[in-house]
Short mmCIF file of C-alpha atoms in Angstrom, two decimals:
data_model
loop_
_atom_site.label_atom_id
_atom_site.label_comp_id
_atom_site.label_asym_id
_atom_site.label_seq_id
_atom_site.Cartn_x
_atom_site.Cartn_y
_atom_site.Cartn_z
CA UNK A 9 98.40 52.36 13.15
CA UNK A 10 95.26 52.20 15.27
CA UNK A 11 95.45 50.05 18.39
CA UNK A 12 91.68 49.84 18.59
CA UNK A 13 90.12 46.40 18.07
CA UNK A 14 89.02 45.85 14.47
CA UNK A 15 85.61 44.30 13.82
CA UNK A 16 85.14 43.04 10.27
CA UNK A 17 81.68 42.13 8.96
CA UNK A 18 81.50 40.08 5.76
CA UNK A 19 78.28 40.56 3.80
CA UNK A 20 75.61 43.28 3.80
CA UNK A 21 72.55 41.08 3.73
CA UNK A 22 69.98 41.02 6.54
CA UNK A 23 72.39 39.71 9.18
CA UNK A 24 75.53 41.60 8.15
CA UNK A 25 73.95 44.99 7.58
CA UNK A 26 71.94 44.91 10.80
CA UNK A 27 74.96 43.74 12.81
CA UNK A 28 76.90 46.70 11.47
CA UNK A 29 74.13 49.14 12.32
CA UNK A 30 73.78 47.75 15.84
CA UNK A 31 77.53 47.92 16.42
CA UNK A 32 77.58 51.60 15.49
CA UNK A 33 74.87 52.20 18.10
CA UNK A 34 76.57 50.20 20.83
CA UNK A 35 80.17 51.32 20.30
CA UNK A 36 81.64 54.80 20.08
CA UNK A 37 84.22 55.49 17.33
CA UNK A 38 87.06 55.42 19.85
CA UNK A 39 86.04 51.96 21.10
CA UNK A 40 86.51 50.00 17.87
CA UNK A 41 87.13 50.20 14.15
CA UNK A 42 84.29 48.67 12.15
CA UNK A 43 84.70 47.41 8.58
CA UNK A 44 81.89 46.17 6.33
CA UNK A 45 82.86 44.14 3.27
CA UNK A 46 80.32 43.49 0.51
CA UNK A 47 80.58 42.51 -3.12
CA UNK A 48 78.26 45.31 -4.24
CA UNK A 49 77.73 48.84 -3.01
CA UNK A 50 74.07 48.06 -2.33
CA UNK A 51 71.96 45.85 -0.09
CA UNK A 52 69.13 43.90 -1.70
CA UNK A 53 66.03 42.44 -0.10
CA UNK A 54 66.49 38.72 -0.66
CA UNK A 55 62.83 38.07 0.10
CA UNK A 56 61.85 40.29 -2.85
CA UNK A 57 64.01 38.61 -5.47
CA UNK A 58 61.17 36.39 -6.69
CA UNK A 59 59.29 39.57 -7.63
CA UNK A 60 62.29 40.89 -9.54
CA UNK A 61 62.59 37.52 -11.32
CA UNK A 62 58.93 37.52 -12.34
CA UNK A 63 59.08 41.16 -13.41
CA UNK A 64 56.40 42.41 -11.02
CA UNK A 65 58.76 44.95 -9.43
CA UNK A 66 61.71 46.91 -10.77
CA UNK A 67 65.14 45.62 -9.66
CA UNK A 68 65.95 49.02 -8.16
CA UNK A 69 62.98 48.80 -5.81
CA UNK A 70 64.50 45.73 -4.18
CA UNK A 71 67.80 47.37 -3.29
CA UNK A 72 69.28 50.47 -1.66
CA UNK A 73 72.76 51.91 -1.36
CA UNK A 74 74.71 50.79 1.70
CA UNK A 75 76.12 54.29 2.14
CA UNK A 76 72.56 55.59 2.54
CA UNK A 77 72.22 53.72 5.85
CA UNK A 78 75.82 53.24 6.98
CA UNK A 79 77.95 56.36 7.49
CA UNK A 80 81.25 55.84 5.61
CA UNK A 81 82.90 58.17 8.11
CA UNK A 82 81.95 55.78 10.92
CA UNK A 83 82.34 52.44 9.14
CA UNK A 84 84.95 51.62 6.55
CA UNK A 85 83.09 50.26 3.51
CA UNK A 86 84.95 47.86 1.22
CA UNK A 87 83.24 46.74 -1.97
CA UNK A 88 84.99 43.52 -2.93
CA UNK A 89 84.35 39.77 -3.13
CA UNK A 90 85.52 37.55 -0.28
CA UNK A 91 87.70 34.65 -1.40
CA UNK A 92 88.76 33.00 1.85
CA UNK A 93 89.18 33.49 5.58
CA UNK A 94 92.64 32.72 6.99
CA UNK A 95 91.67 31.91 10.57
CA UNK A 96 95.23 31.29 11.75
CA UNK A 97 96.54 34.71 10.71
CA UNK A 98 93.18 36.45 11.32
CA UNK A 99 92.91 37.91 7.84
CA UNK A 100 90.32 37.92 5.09
CA UNK A 101 91.52 37.40 1.53
CA UNK A 102 89.60 39.45 -1.02
CA UNK A 103 89.70 39.42 -4.81
CA UNK A 104 91.57 42.71 -4.77
CA UNK A 105 93.44 42.65 -1.48
CA UNK A 106 93.16 41.48 2.10
CA UNK A 107 92.19 42.78 5.51
CA UNK A 108 93.05 41.71 9.06
CA UNK A 109 90.57 41.41 11.91
CA UNK A 110 90.31 41.02 15.66
CA UNK A 111 86.64 40.02 15.54
CA UNK A 112 84.98 38.57 12.46
CA UNK A 113 81.32 38.27 11.47
CA UNK A 114 80.62 35.97 8.52
CA UNK A 115 77.23 36.74 6.97
CA UNK A 116 77.87 35.98 3.30
CA UNK A 117 74.44 34.60 2.50
CA UNK A 118 73.50 31.60 0.39
CA UNK A 119 74.30 29.98 -2.93
CA UNK A 120 72.09 27.74 -5.03
CA UNK A 121 72.29 24.03 -4.26
CA UNK A 122 71.31 21.69 -7.10
CA UNK A 123 71.93 18.51 -5.09
CA UNK A 124 73.91 17.07 -7.95
CA UNK A 125 70.97 16.93 -10.39
CA UNK A 126 72.48 16.39 -13.81
CA UNK A 127 72.53 19.55 -15.93
CA UNK A 128 70.74 21.75 -13.39
CA UNK A 129 73.64 24.07 -12.63
CA UNK A 130 74.50 24.47 -16.31
CA UNK A 131 71.00 24.85 -17.77
CA UNK A 132 68.65 26.34 -15.18
CA UNK A 133 68.36 29.88 -13.91
CA UNK A 134 68.42 30.46 -10.14
CA UNK A 135 67.03 33.20 -7.92
CA UNK A 136 70.18 34.14 -6.02
CA UNK A 137 70.75 37.89 -6.29
CA UNK A 138 69.62 40.97 -8.21
CA UNK A 139 71.56 40.10 -11.35
CA UNK A 140 70.43 36.46 -11.54
CA UNK A 141 66.83 37.51 -10.93
CA UNK A 142 67.03 40.17 -13.62
CA UNK A 143 68.24 37.53 -16.09
CA UNK A 144 65.13 35.43 -15.40
CA UNK A 145 62.87 38.42 -15.96
CA UNK A 146 64.60 39.16 -19.27
CA UNK A 147 64.53 35.51 -20.38
CA UNK A 148 60.79 35.19 -19.82
CA UNK A 149 59.99 38.34 -21.78
CA UNK A 150 62.44 37.34 -24.52
CA UNK A 151 60.53 34.10 -25.03
CA UNK A 152 57.27 36.02 -25.44
CA UNK A 153 58.89 38.40 -27.93
CA UNK A 154 60.46 35.57 -29.93
CA UNK A 155 57.18 33.64 -30.01
CA UNK A 156 55.31 36.70 -31.24
CA UNK A 157 57.87 37.25 -34.01
CA UNK A 158 58.12 33.63 -35.15
CA UNK A 159 54.85 31.88 -35.96
CA UNK A 160 56.65 28.54 -36.36
CA UNK A 161 58.02 28.55 -32.81
CA UNK A 162 56.71 25.69 -30.66
CA UNK A 163 54.29 26.57 -27.86
CA UNK A 164 56.72 25.05 -25.35
CA UNK A 165 58.80 28.22 -25.75
CA UNK A 166 56.19 29.92 -23.57
CA UNK A 167 56.33 27.26 -20.84
CA UNK A 168 57.97 28.29 -17.57
CA UNK A 169 59.30 25.36 -15.53
CA UNK A 170 59.99 25.91 -11.84
CA UNK A 171 61.84 23.24 -9.88
CA UNK A 172 61.09 23.21 -6.16
CA UNK A 173 57.96 24.04 -4.15
CA UNK A 174 59.44 25.68 -1.10
CA UNK A 175 59.08 29.32 -0.13
CA UNK A 176 60.96 30.89 -3.03
CA UNK A 177 59.47 28.60 -5.67
CA UNK A 178 55.86 29.12 -4.65
CA UNK A 179 56.20 32.88 -4.16
CA UNK A 180 57.84 33.12 -7.58
CA UNK A 181 54.99 31.14 -9.14
CA UNK A 182 52.49 33.44 -7.46
CA UNK A 183 54.17 36.43 -9.07
CA UNK A 184 54.23 34.66 -12.45
CA UNK A 185 50.49 34.08 -12.18
CA UNK A 186 50.18 37.88 -11.94
CA UNK A 187 52.73 38.72 -14.63
CA UNK A 188 51.88 36.22 -17.38
CA UNK A 189 48.45 37.73 -18.22
CA UNK A 190 50.15 41.13 -18.57
CA UNK A 191 52.76 39.70 -20.95
CA UNK A 192 50.05 37.93 -22.96
CA UNK A 193 48.22 41.23 -23.39
CA UNK A 194 51.43 43.06 -24.27
CA UNK A 195 52.42 40.54 -26.95
CA UNK A 196 48.89 39.61 -28.04
CA UNK A 197 49.30 35.95 -27.09
CA UNK A 198 46.51 33.62 -25.97
CA UNK A 199 46.92 33.02 -22.21
CA UNK A 200 46.07 29.34 -22.71
CA UNK A 201 49.31 28.86 -24.63
CA UNK A 202 51.42 29.76 -21.61
CA UNK A 203 52.10 27.04 -19.06
CA UNK A 204 53.54 27.56 -15.57
CA UNK A 205 54.61 24.16 -14.26
CA UNK A 206 55.97 23.47 -10.79
CA UNK A 207 57.87 20.20 -10.27
CA UNK A 208 58.50 18.99 -6.72
CA UNK A 209 59.88 15.67 -5.46
CA UNK A 210 57.93 15.88 -2.19
CA UNK A 211 54.22 15.03 -2.10
CA UNK A 212 53.22 18.57 -1.12
CA UNK A 213 54.21 22.22 -1.45
CA UNK A 214 55.26 24.59 1.34
CA UNK A 215 56.01 21.99 4.05
CA UNK A 216 56.25 24.70 6.73
CA UNK A 217 52.48 25.38 6.55
CA UNK A 218 49.42 23.45 7.75
CA UNK A 219 47.52 21.30 5.27
CA UNK A 220 44.51 23.62 5.00
CA UNK A 221 46.73 26.58 4.13
CA UNK A 222 48.63 24.47 1.60
CA UNK A 223 45.32 23.37 0.03
CA UNK A 224 44.24 27.01 -0.21
CA UNK A 225 47.53 28.00 -1.84
CA UNK A 226 47.38 25.21 -4.41
CA UNK A 227 43.79 26.00 -5.38
CA UNK A 228 44.56 29.71 -5.66
CA UNK A 229 47.49 29.04 -7.97
CA UNK A 230 45.74 26.33 -9.99
CA UNK A 231 42.76 28.64 -10.54
CA UNK A 232 45.23 31.04 -12.16
CA UNK A 233 46.68 28.43 -14.47
CA UNK A 234 49.55 26.91 -12.49
CA UNK A 235 50.19 23.18 -12.96
CA UNK A 236 51.74 21.06 -10.20
CA UNK A 237 53.76 17.89 -10.65
CA UNK A 238 54.23 16.71 -7.08
CA UNK A 239 56.09 13.57 -6.04
CA UNK A 240 58.09 13.89 -9.25
CA UNK A 241 61.84 13.58 -8.97
CA UNK A 242 63.88 15.64 -11.43
CA UNK A 243 66.40 13.24 -12.96
CA UNK A 244 68.01 15.70 -15.34
CA UNK A 245 67.79 19.26 -16.59
CA UNK A 246 68.58 19.74 -20.27
CA UNK A 247 68.87 23.01 -22.17
CA UNK A 248 65.12 23.08 -22.71
CA UNK A 249 63.50 20.51 -20.42
CA UNK A 250 63.19 18.57 -17.19
CA UNK A 251 63.42 14.78 -17.30
CA UNK A 252 61.25 13.59 -14.43
CA UNK A 253 59.93 10.50 -12.68
CA UNK A 254 60.48 6.79 -13.08
CA UNK A 255 59.35 6.96 -16.71
CA UNK A 256 61.81 9.74 -17.58
CA UNK A 257 59.03 11.97 -18.85
CA UNK A 258 60.35 15.05 -20.66
CA UNK A 259 58.72 18.44 -20.06
CA UNK A 260 59.87 21.05 -22.58
CA UNK A 261 60.13 24.71 -21.67
CA UNK A 262 61.53 28.02 -22.85
CA UNK A 263 62.44 29.14 -19.32
CA UNK A 264 63.71 26.84 -16.55
CA UNK A 265 64.21 28.10 -13.00
CA UNK A 266 65.61 26.09 -10.09
CA UNK A 267 64.47 27.09 -6.59
CA UNK A 268 64.84 23.70 -4.91
CA UNK A 269 67.64 24.36 -2.49
CA UNK A 270 70.34 26.63 -1.13
CA UNK A 271 73.52 26.22 0.86
CA UNK A 272 75.83 28.56 2.73
CA UNK A 273 78.54 30.55 0.96
CA UNK A 274 81.29 28.42 -0.56
CA UNK A 275 83.78 30.66 1.28
CA UNK A 276 83.02 28.60 4.40
CA UNK A 277 84.30 25.42 2.79
CA UNK A 278 87.34 27.13 1.26
CA UNK A 279 88.18 28.52 4.69
CA UNK A 280 88.19 25.12 6.37
CA UNK A 281 85.16 25.43 8.61
CA UNK A 282 83.47 22.21 9.69
CA UNK A 283 80.20 22.13 7.75
CA UNK A 284 76.89 20.34 7.89
CA UNK A 285 75.04 20.59 4.58
CA UNK A 286 77.12 23.60 3.65
CA UNK A 287 76.64 25.58 6.87
CA UNK A 288 78.39 26.00 10.21
CA UNK A 289 76.53 24.64 13.23
CA UNK A 290 77.27 27.51 15.60
CA UNK A 291 77.43 27.56 19.38
CA UNK A 292 74.55 29.05 21.35
CA UNK A 293 76.22 32.47 21.32
CA UNK A 294 76.53 32.28 17.49
CA UNK A 295 80.29 31.73 17.44
CA UNK A 296 81.90 29.13 15.22
CA UNK A 297 82.94 26.15 17.35
CA UNK A 298 86.55 26.49 18.46
CA UNK A 299 86.81 30.15 17.44
CA UNK A 300 86.25 32.70 20.19
CA UNK A 301 86.34 35.72 17.87
CA UNK A 302 84.40 34.46 14.81
CA UNK A 303 80.62 34.71 14.52
CA UNK A 304 78.63 33.05 11.72
CA UNK A 305 75.14 34.34 10.94
CA UNK A 306 72.18 34.10 8.58
CA UNK A 307 72.22 31.58 5.75
CA UNK A 308 75.78 30.56 6.62
CA UNK A 309 74.74 29.19 10.02
CA UNK A 310 72.75 26.39 11.53
CA UNK A 311 71.39 27.72 14.83
CA UNK A 312 69.99 24.85 16.82
CA UNK A 313 66.68 24.84 18.69
CA UNK A 314 67.48 22.87 21.84
CA UNK A 315 63.85 21.88 22.36
CA UNK A 316 63.50 20.16 18.99
CA UNK A 317 67.20 19.50 18.34
CA UNK A 318 66.64 20.92 14.86
CA UNK A 319 67.98 24.12 13.33
CA UNK A 320 65.78 27.18 13.25
CA UNK A 321 64.53 28.04 9.74
CA UNK A 322 67.00 30.28 7.86
CA UNK A 323 64.62 33.21 7.45
CA UNK A 324 65.16 36.95 7.19
CA UNK A 325 63.61 37.54 10.62
CA UNK A 326 65.99 34.98 12.14
CA UNK A 327 68.99 36.59 10.41
CA UNK A 328 68.14 40.00 11.84
CA UNK A 329 67.71 38.50 15.29
CA UNK A 330 71.12 36.84 14.87
CA UNK A 331 72.49 40.35 14.27
CA UNK A 332 71.14 41.72 17.55
CA UNK A 333 72.71 38.89 19.55
CA UNK A 334 75.97 39.06 17.61
CA UNK A 335 76.44 42.80 18.12
CA UNK A 336 75.68 42.48 21.83
CA UNK A 337 78.16 39.63 22.19
CA UNK A 338 80.96 41.42 20.36
CA UNK A 339 80.62 44.33 22.75
CA UNK A 340 80.56 41.86 25.65
CA UNK A 341 83.80 40.29 24.41
CA UNK A 342 85.45 43.71 24.20
CA UNK A 343 84.71 44.37 27.86
CA UNK A 344 85.00 40.86 29.28
CA UNK A 345 81.31 40.62 30.05
CA UNK A 346 79.08 37.49 29.86
CA UNK A 347 77.83 36.59 26.39
CA UNK A 348 74.19 36.28 25.48
CA UNK A 349 72.66 33.07 24.21
CA UNK A 350 70.60 33.41 21.05
CA UNK A 351 66.86 33.00 21.55
CA UNK A 352 64.61 33.02 18.52
CA UNK A 353 61.40 35.01 18.77
CA UNK A 354 59.19 33.52 16.08
CA UNK A 355 56.79 36.20 14.88
CA UNK A 356 55.21 33.92 12.30
CA UNK A 357 55.56 33.14 8.63
CA UNK A 358 53.73 34.64 5.65
CA UNK A 359 54.01 33.56 2.01
CA UNK A 360 52.73 35.68 -0.86
CA UNK A 361 50.80 34.13 -3.73
CA UNK A 362 50.86 37.27 -5.82
CA UNK A 363 50.05 40.91 -5.14
CA UNK A 364 46.70 40.41 -3.41
CA UNK A 365 46.86 36.81 -2.16
CA UNK A 366 48.82 34.84 0.39
CA UNK A 367 48.84 32.51 3.38
CA UNK A 368 50.35 32.88 6.81
CA UNK A 369 50.72 31.80 10.42
CA UNK A 370 51.19 34.78 12.73
CA UNK A 371 50.72 35.76 16.37
CA UNK A 372 51.26 32.28 17.80
CA UNK A 373 49.02 30.32 15.49
CA UNK A 374 46.61 32.75 13.85
CA UNK A 375 46.04 31.66 10.25
CA UNK A 376 45.65 34.16 7.44
CA UNK A 377 44.48 33.62 3.87
CA UNK A 378 43.87 35.83 0.86
CA UNK A 379 44.06 39.60 1.06
CA UNK A 380 44.65 39.68 4.82
CA UNK A 381 47.76 37.51 4.36
CA UNK A 382 48.91 39.66 1.44
CA UNK A 383 48.49 42.78 3.59
CA UNK A 384 50.44 41.17 6.43
CA UNK A 385 53.21 40.23 4.00
CA UNK A 386 53.58 43.91 3.14
CA UNK A 387 53.73 44.76 6.85
CA UNK A 388 56.50 42.19 7.29
CA UNK A 389 58.41 43.55 4.28
CA UNK A 390 58.06 47.13 5.48
CA UNK A 391 59.27 46.19 8.95
CA UNK A 392 62.38 44.62 7.44
CA UNK A 393 63.11 47.74 5.40
CA UNK A 394 62.60 49.95 8.45
CA UNK A 395 64.88 47.86 10.69
CA UNK A 396 67.64 47.93 8.10
CA UNK A 397 67.30 51.39 6.62
CA UNK A 398 65.11 53.49 8.86
CA UNK A 399 62.23 55.77 7.93
CA UNK A 400 63.95 57.35 4.93
CA UNK A 401 64.51 54.03 3.16
CA UNK A 402 61.06 52.77 4.15
CA UNK A 403 59.39 55.76 2.51
CA UNK A 404 61.57 55.36 -0.57
CA UNK A 405 61.52 51.59 -1.03
CA UNK A 406 58.76 50.21 1.20
CA UNK A 407 55.55 48.61 0.02
CA UNK A 408 53.35 51.31 1.46
CA UNK A 409 51.05 51.58 -1.51
CA UNK A 410 47.50 50.17 -1.38
CA UNK A 411 46.45 47.15 -3.44
#
């Protein structure tokens, strides 16, 4: 039996994978045993899932093998689903076994949150992972194929309903605006028969952006055939429709996708952590309150901004910054050194509206629109790939191709 401290990282998303990589740089093999647990043997770029769902990129482009960036001889890789964390006995219960830990990093990502909307969980697709996104891609194309084969099929079979106008919803719609004309050409269907409808309870889309950027985004999408139903509450999701608004208007569709909300992994609740809207509000050093050896990162954590008393946005750049602080603090704990407080370095936000369009705020307030924003989005994506996988993965998976 090894008497070295055991560090267990749960999840190989942005936060978990980068934490693991940083730990292998900071600690020699004789200083600690490192274990990475992930459901799949691959990492996927969560911020690319909307492209997989729309069918504008191949699912394999959005993922890479964990063993290509993490040396299995240095880190023990376990491919299994996490069921629960037993904090008292310091063990993690998996579907096919269990593992003990001295230090634990919980970075299990998000799950879809339907906010109790009737029928949404049962009837709508959600952009959660590679498999769920692939299902959406296949469903959309199936509807085109069925419509082409059956002249009596109602035009609503070609309608794509998207619930939610946040980041994922709008980026997905932007990709659909690119993909739908291609599908229409492939199946010889009049583009005017295909409707892309976005339904949002709030009065505007993309609340994280300034009004002029939002106006640009809406016009860009509307010019490409997207319809917006803003200020419209979704009362119910049926097998083939949304029921919306005070008048209970029914909008029929062949494909329904919910992007209106996410929450932290349900493992947190099962494990007895104190939660706020499904996430753990962590201490300044990213530890779970009351637990000196448990860190919670990424979409599982609320990390508070003391200036605004609000949590930082749960973005990929934040998750990777969580990882840097977490790895540093684990090493500090091992050697009894002072821990570091997390400080978020906001490098800006960019949203794509398709392959060659987008909006963004970067470099402390510089606004980008159109192709310049789309180019910056690719820079952001490539930087993420490089930080997680290095040059080899960047050249293999990165968006380094011209428009």
